Amino acid sequence: MAGTLRVPRSRGAFSGLLLLLLGLWGGLIPFVGPYVDFAYTPDKAWVYTSDRLWLAIAPAVATGLGGLILLLSANRVVAMFGAWIAALGGAWFVVGGPVSALWTENGASATGSPVGDEAKQVAEQLAFFYGLGALIVFFAALALGRLAVVAVRDARLAEEQAAVPPHETAYPKSTPPDGIPPEPARPVGETQPLPRRYARRPEPDSAAPQHGDRMVAPYQSNPRTPGM
C-alpha cells in the first residue's frame, strides 16, 4: 500500500543521530587526534593528504549524510536509502585500508601507521577504521531492519487514509455547550442554511399596490369633448 511508505521520524531518529555523530568522529579524528597524541602518521594536526580524503573524509561524509537523511526523513524509501549510504560508508572504513594497497607504490596500506605502544595502536586502529566502521554498519543495519518492518500502527493508519475520500474534508469541530449535541460536520461545498434571524425576507410583488402609493389610471380621451 502506498500509505505504508510514510513512517514516523522517530523510527530512524536514534540510528540517524548516532550515525551523524560517528560520521563527524571519523572525519575529524585524523586531524584533531594528534593534539592528544592519538593519531596515525603523519601525526600532525590538520595535515591534509589525498589518502585521508579517500580513506577518512569520503566515508565520513557518506555516513553523516546517511544519518542526516535518517534523522529527517518521514518516507520509508528515502530513509532506507540514507541507511544504505551510511552502511556503505562504514564498510569502506573497514576495507578501505587493505584495498588502498592497490594504489600505493610499496604495497602498504595508505592509512599510515598508528603511533604509540601496542595497546594504544590497537585502540587507534579500532577508533579510526575497523571498530568505527563496524559500529556504523551495525547502526545502519539496525535502521534498515526497523524500516523494513511494517508495524500494525502503520497499516492501520494507511487503511484509515484510504477509506476517507480526499474531497470529504469536514469543517473544524467546535466544542458545544453542555447538553447540546454537536452539529454534524458538513462536506466542503455543501451550503449550510442561514439561521432564522438572518433569513432573507420575501420581496414584495411589484404588480401589487404598495402602502402609500396611489394607483393612477391610464389617460383616456373624453368622447364628449367638442370637436371630436
Tab-separated table of C-alpha atoms in Angstrom:
chain	number	residue	atom	x	y	z
A	1	MET	CA	0.000	0.000	0.000
A	2	ALA	CA	1.197	3.474	-0.826
A	3	GLY	CA	0.169	4.765	2.591
A	4	THR	CA	2.660	2.490	4.350
A	5	LEU	CA	5.541	4.444	2.800
A	6	ARG	CA	5.082	7.114	5.461
A	7	VAL	CA	6.781	6.360	8.770
A	8	PRO	CA	7.233	8.406	11.945
A	9	ARG	CA	10.506	10.307	12.026
A	10	SER	CA	11.235	8.668	15.358
A	11	ARG	CA	11.588	5.322	13.568
A	12	GLY	CA	15.103	6.167	12.366
A	13	ALA	CA	15.943	9.128	14.605
A	14	PHE	CA	18.084	7.192	17.116
A	15	SER	CA	20.195	5.442	14.479
A	16	GLY	CA	20.362	8.593	12.370
A	17	LEU	CA	21.694	10.680	15.248
A	18	LEU	CA	24.345	8.104	16.151
A	19	LEU	CA	25.406	7.740	12.519
A	20	LEU	CA	25.709	11.511	12.203
A	21	LEU	CA	27.945	11.638	15.289
A	22	LEU	CA	30.047	8.697	14.091
A	23	GLY	CA	30.499	10.370	10.722
A	24	LEU	CA	31.731	13.540	12.426
A	25	TRP	CA	34.138	11.462	14.510
A	26	GLY	CA	35.536	9.611	11.515
A	27	GLY	CA	36.078	12.803	9.545
A	28	LEU	CA	37.661	14.869	12.334
A	29	ILE	CA	39.723	12.390	14.366
A	30	PRO	CA	42.608	12.183	11.835
A	31	PHE	CA	43.038	15.968	12.070
A	32	VAL	CA	42.464	16.601	15.801
A	33	GLY	CA	43.806	13.334	17.220
A	34	PRO	CA	47.441	14.497	17.205
A	35	TYR	CA	46.548	17.123	19.816
A	36	VAL	CA	46.223	14.290	22.369
A	37	ASP	CA	48.887	12.048	20.802
A	38	PHE	CA	46.212	9.753	19.331
A	39	ALA	CA	46.878	9.560	15.609
A	40	TYR	CA	48.148	7.827	12.503
A	41	THR	CA	51.188	9.035	10.636
A	42	PRO	CA	51.630	11.802	9.713
A	43	ASP	CA	50.879	12.571	13.372
A	44	LYS	CA	50.407	16.321	12.982
A	45	ALA	CA	47.143	18.190	13.434
A	46	TRP	CA	45.228	19.392	10.384
A	47	VAL	CA	47.522	17.759	7.828
A	48	TYR	CA	45.590	17.017	4.629
A	49	THR	CA	46.553	14.264	2.188
A	50	SER	CA	44.739	12.628	-0.691
A	51	ASP	CA	44.845	9.305	1.162
A	52	ARG	CA	42.980	10.842	4.082
A	53	LEU	CA	40.444	12.226	1.632
A	54	TRP	CA	39.604	8.773	0.254
A	55	LEU	CA	40.009	6.740	3.446
A	56	ALA	CA	38.612	9.063	6.118
A	57	ILE	CA	36.806	12.112	4.763
A	58	ALA	CA	34.800	10.418	1.988
A	59	PRO	CA	33.344	7.591	4.140
A	60	ALA	CA	32.718	10.084	6.957
A	61	VAL	CA	30.694	12.316	4.615
A	62	ALA	CA	28.698	9.304	3.392
A	63	THR	CA	27.996	8.215	6.962
A	64	GLY	CA	26.974	11.699	8.105
A	65	LEU	CA	24.759	12.257	5.069
A	66	GLY	CA	23.021	8.921	5.555
A	67	GLY	CA	22.467	9.663	9.238
A	68	LEU	CA	21.026	13.096	8.435
A	69	ILE	CA	18.596	11.581	5.930
A	70	LEU	CA	17.524	9.010	8.512
A	71	LEU	CA	17.073	11.713	11.112
A	72	LEU	CA	14.859	13.977	8.989
A	73	SER	CA	13.003	11.749	6.527
A	74	ALA	CA	9.429	10.547	7.098
A	75	ASN	CA	9.377	8.462	3.903
A	76	ARG	CA	10.286	4.796	4.236
A	77	VAL	CA	12.123	4.543	0.897
A	78	VAL	CA	14.139	7.739	1.411
A	79	ALA	CA	15.095	6.743	4.957
A	80	MET	CA	16.228	3.299	3.781
A	81	PHE	CA	18.311	4.962	1.077
A	82	GLY	CA	20.051	7.029	3.754
A	83	ALA	CA	20.718	3.905	5.814
A	84	TRP	CA	22.300	2.203	2.801
A	85	ILE	CA	24.576	5.198	2.185
A	86	ALA	CA	25.720	5.105	5.807
A	87	ALA	CA	26.290	1.344	5.627
A	88	LEU	CA	28.495	1.739	2.560
A	89	GLY	CA	30.483	4.449	4.330
A	90	GLY	CA	31.022	2.175	7.328
A	91	ALA	CA	32.061	-0.721	5.136
A	92	TRP	CA	34.641	1.499	3.429
A	93	PHE	CA	36.114	2.412	6.819
A	94	VAL	CA	36.739	-1.322	7.338
A	95	VAL	CA	38.012	-2.393	3.917
A	96	GLY	CA	39.474	0.894	2.685
A	97	GLY	CA	42.854	0.371	4.345
A	98	PRO	CA	43.586	-3.060	2.845
A	99	VAL	CA	42.185	-2.018	-0.553
A	100	SER	CA	44.420	1.077	-0.596
A	101	ALA	CA	47.443	-1.186	-1.011
A	102	LEU	CA	46.412	-1.483	-4.661
A	103	TRP	CA	47.341	2.142	-5.445
A	104	THR	CA	50.388	2.607	-3.214
A	105	GLU	CA	53.890	2.164	-4.588
A	106	ASN	CA	55.230	-0.186	-1.906
A	107	GLY	CA	52.001	-2.167	-1.497
A	108	ALA	CA	51.459	-0.945	2.071
A	109	SER	CA	48.251	0.498	3.424
A	110	ALA	CA	47.713	4.182	2.625
A	111	THR	CA	46.262	4.837	6.067
A	112	GLY	CA	49.722	5.243	7.590
A	113	SER	CA	50.904	3.692	10.839
A	114	PRO	CA	49.379	4.145	14.297
A	115	VAL	CA	51.617	5.831	16.850
A	116	GLY	CA	52.262	4.774	20.449
A	117	ASP	CA	52.722	1.441	22.198
A	118	GLU	CA	50.932	-1.791	21.273
A	119	ALA	CA	47.810	-1.192	23.354
A	120	LYS	CA	47.476	2.327	22.022
A	121	GLN	CA	47.948	1.160	18.438
A	122	VAL	CA	45.089	-1.324	18.844
A	123	ALA	CA	42.848	1.445	20.196
A	124	GLU	CA	43.794	3.711	17.289
A	125	GLN	CA	43.059	1.054	14.703
A	126	LEU	CA	39.641	0.444	16.227
A	127	ALA	CA	38.804	4.120	16.719
A	128	PHE	CA	39.978	5.303	13.304
A	129	PHE	CA	38.894	2.495	10.976
A	130	TYR	CA	37.869	-1.043	11.948
A	131	GLY	CA	35.815	-0.526	15.101
A	132	LEU	CA	34.342	2.710	13.757
A	133	GLY	CA	33.273	1.038	10.521
A	134	ALA	CA	31.754	-1.911	12.382
A	135	LEU	CA	29.668	0.417	14.566
A	136	ILE	CA	28.444	2.351	11.533
A	137	VAL	CA	27.416	-0.822	9.711
A	138	PHE	CA	25.652	-2.085	12.846
A	139	PHE	CA	23.516	1.031	13.377
A	140	ALA	CA	22.764	1.320	9.648
A	141	ALA	CA	21.600	-2.304	9.617
A	142	LEU	CA	19.518	-1.647	12.737
A	143	ALA	CA	17.789	1.236	10.975
A	144	LEU	CA	17.188	-0.865	7.870
A	145	GLY	CA	15.589	-3.587	9.970
A	146	ARG	CA	13.271	-1.147	11.713
A	147	LEU	CA	12.262	0.479	8.439
A	148	ALA	CA	11.672	-2.816	6.642
A	149	VAL	CA	9.000	-3.885	9.141
A	150	VAL	CA	5.503	-2.519	8.538
A	151	ALA	CA	4.065	-2.107	12.019
A	152	VAL	CA	0.417	-2.665	12.848
A	153	ARG	CA	0.051	1.047	13.513
A	154	ASP	CA	1.391	1.897	10.047
A	155	ALA	CA	-1.043	-0.491	8.361
A	156	ARG	CA	-3.987	0.850	10.392
A	157	LEU	CA	-3.182	4.453	9.519
A	158	ALA	CA	-2.822	3.561	5.842
A	159	GLU	CA	-6.227	1.820	5.836
A	160	GLU	CA	-7.882	4.796	7.511
A	161	GLN	CA	-6.403	7.207	4.991
A	162	ALA	CA	-7.530	5.022	2.090
A	163	ALA	CA	-11.078	4.741	3.477
A	164	VAL	CA	-11.675	8.506	3.613
A	165	PRO	CA	-12.139	10.163	0.183
A	166	PRO	CA	-9.949	13.243	-0.237
A	167	HIS	CA	-12.900	15.545	-1.076
A	168	GLU	CA	-14.801	14.781	2.137
A	169	THR	CA	-12.956	17.212	4.316
A	170	ALA	CA	-15.019	18.222	7.326
A	171	TYR	CA	-15.181	21.622	8.904
A	172	PRO	CA	-13.222	22.068	12.132
A	173	LYS	CA	-15.094	20.737	15.089
A	174	SER	CA	-16.071	23.104	17.895
A	175	THR	CA	-16.905	22.148	21.459
A	176	PRO	CA	-20.667	22.649	22.019
A	177	PRO	CA	-22.120	23.717	25.384
A	178	ASP	CA	-23.140	21.044	27.835
A	179	GLY	CA	-26.379	19.322	26.958
A	180	ILE	CA	-26.344	20.356	23.271
A	181	PRO	CA	-25.357	17.635	20.798
A	182	PRO	CA	-22.585	18.618	18.398
A	183	GLU	CA	-23.592	19.623	14.898
A	184	PRO	CA	-22.607	17.033	12.295
A	185	ALA	CA	-19.729	18.002	10.025
A	186	ARG	CA	-20.657	19.089	6.521
A	187	PRO	CA	-18.592	18.261	3.466
A	188	VAL	CA	-16.881	21.095	1.680
A	189	GLY	CA	-19.127	22.595	-0.991
A	190	GLU	CA	-22.447	21.909	0.763
A	191	THR	CA	-24.398	25.073	1.590
A	192	GLN	CA	-25.300	25.484	5.237
A	193	PRO	CA	-28.721	27.131	5.840
A	194	LEU	CA	-28.650	30.533	7.487
A	195	PRO	CA	-30.143	30.998	10.954
A	196	ARG	CA	-33.746	32.086	11.059
A	197	ARG	CA	-32.999	35.635	12.137
A	198	TYR	CA	-30.701	36.086	9.123
A	199	ALA	CA	-33.130	34.585	6.596
A	200	ARG	CA	-33.982	36.860	3.669
A	201	ARG	CA	-37.480	38.244	3.675
A	202	PRO	CA	-39.620	37.666	0.567
A	203	GLU	CA	-39.568	40.579	-1.839
A	204	PRO	CA	-42.973	42.291	-2.398
A	205	ASP	CA	-44.771	41.812	-5.669
A	206	SER	CA	-44.067	44.774	-7.910
A	207	ALA	CA	-47.563	44.482	-9.518
A	208	ALA	CA	-49.436	44.858	-6.235
A	209	PRO	CA	-50.078	48.376	-4.873
A	210	GLN	CA	-47.716	49.419	-2.154
A	211	HIS	CA	-48.579	51.205	1.036
A	212	GLY	CA	-48.674	54.980	0.392
A	213	ASP	CA	-48.700	54.608	-3.365
A	214	ARG	CA	-51.661	55.868	-5.469
A	215	MET	CA	-52.970	53.936	-8.390
A	216	VAL	CA	-53.015	56.201	-11.448
A	217	ALA	CA	-55.368	55.178	-14.230
A	218	PRO	CA	-54.058	55.435	-17.731
A	219	TYR	CA	-55.007	58.521	-19.758
A	220	GLN	CA	-58.243	58.195	-21.677
A	221	SER	CA	-59.707	60.767	-24.043
A	222	ASN	CA	-63.152	62.166	-23.226
A	223	PRO	CA	-65.577	61.290	-26.063
A	224	ARG	CA	-67.785	64.303	-25.224
A	225	THR	CA	-65.075	66.802	-25.901
A	226	PRO	CA	-66.234	69.129	-28.721
A	227	GLY	CA	-64.585	68.721	-31.986
A	228	MET	CA	-64.060	65.016	-31.635
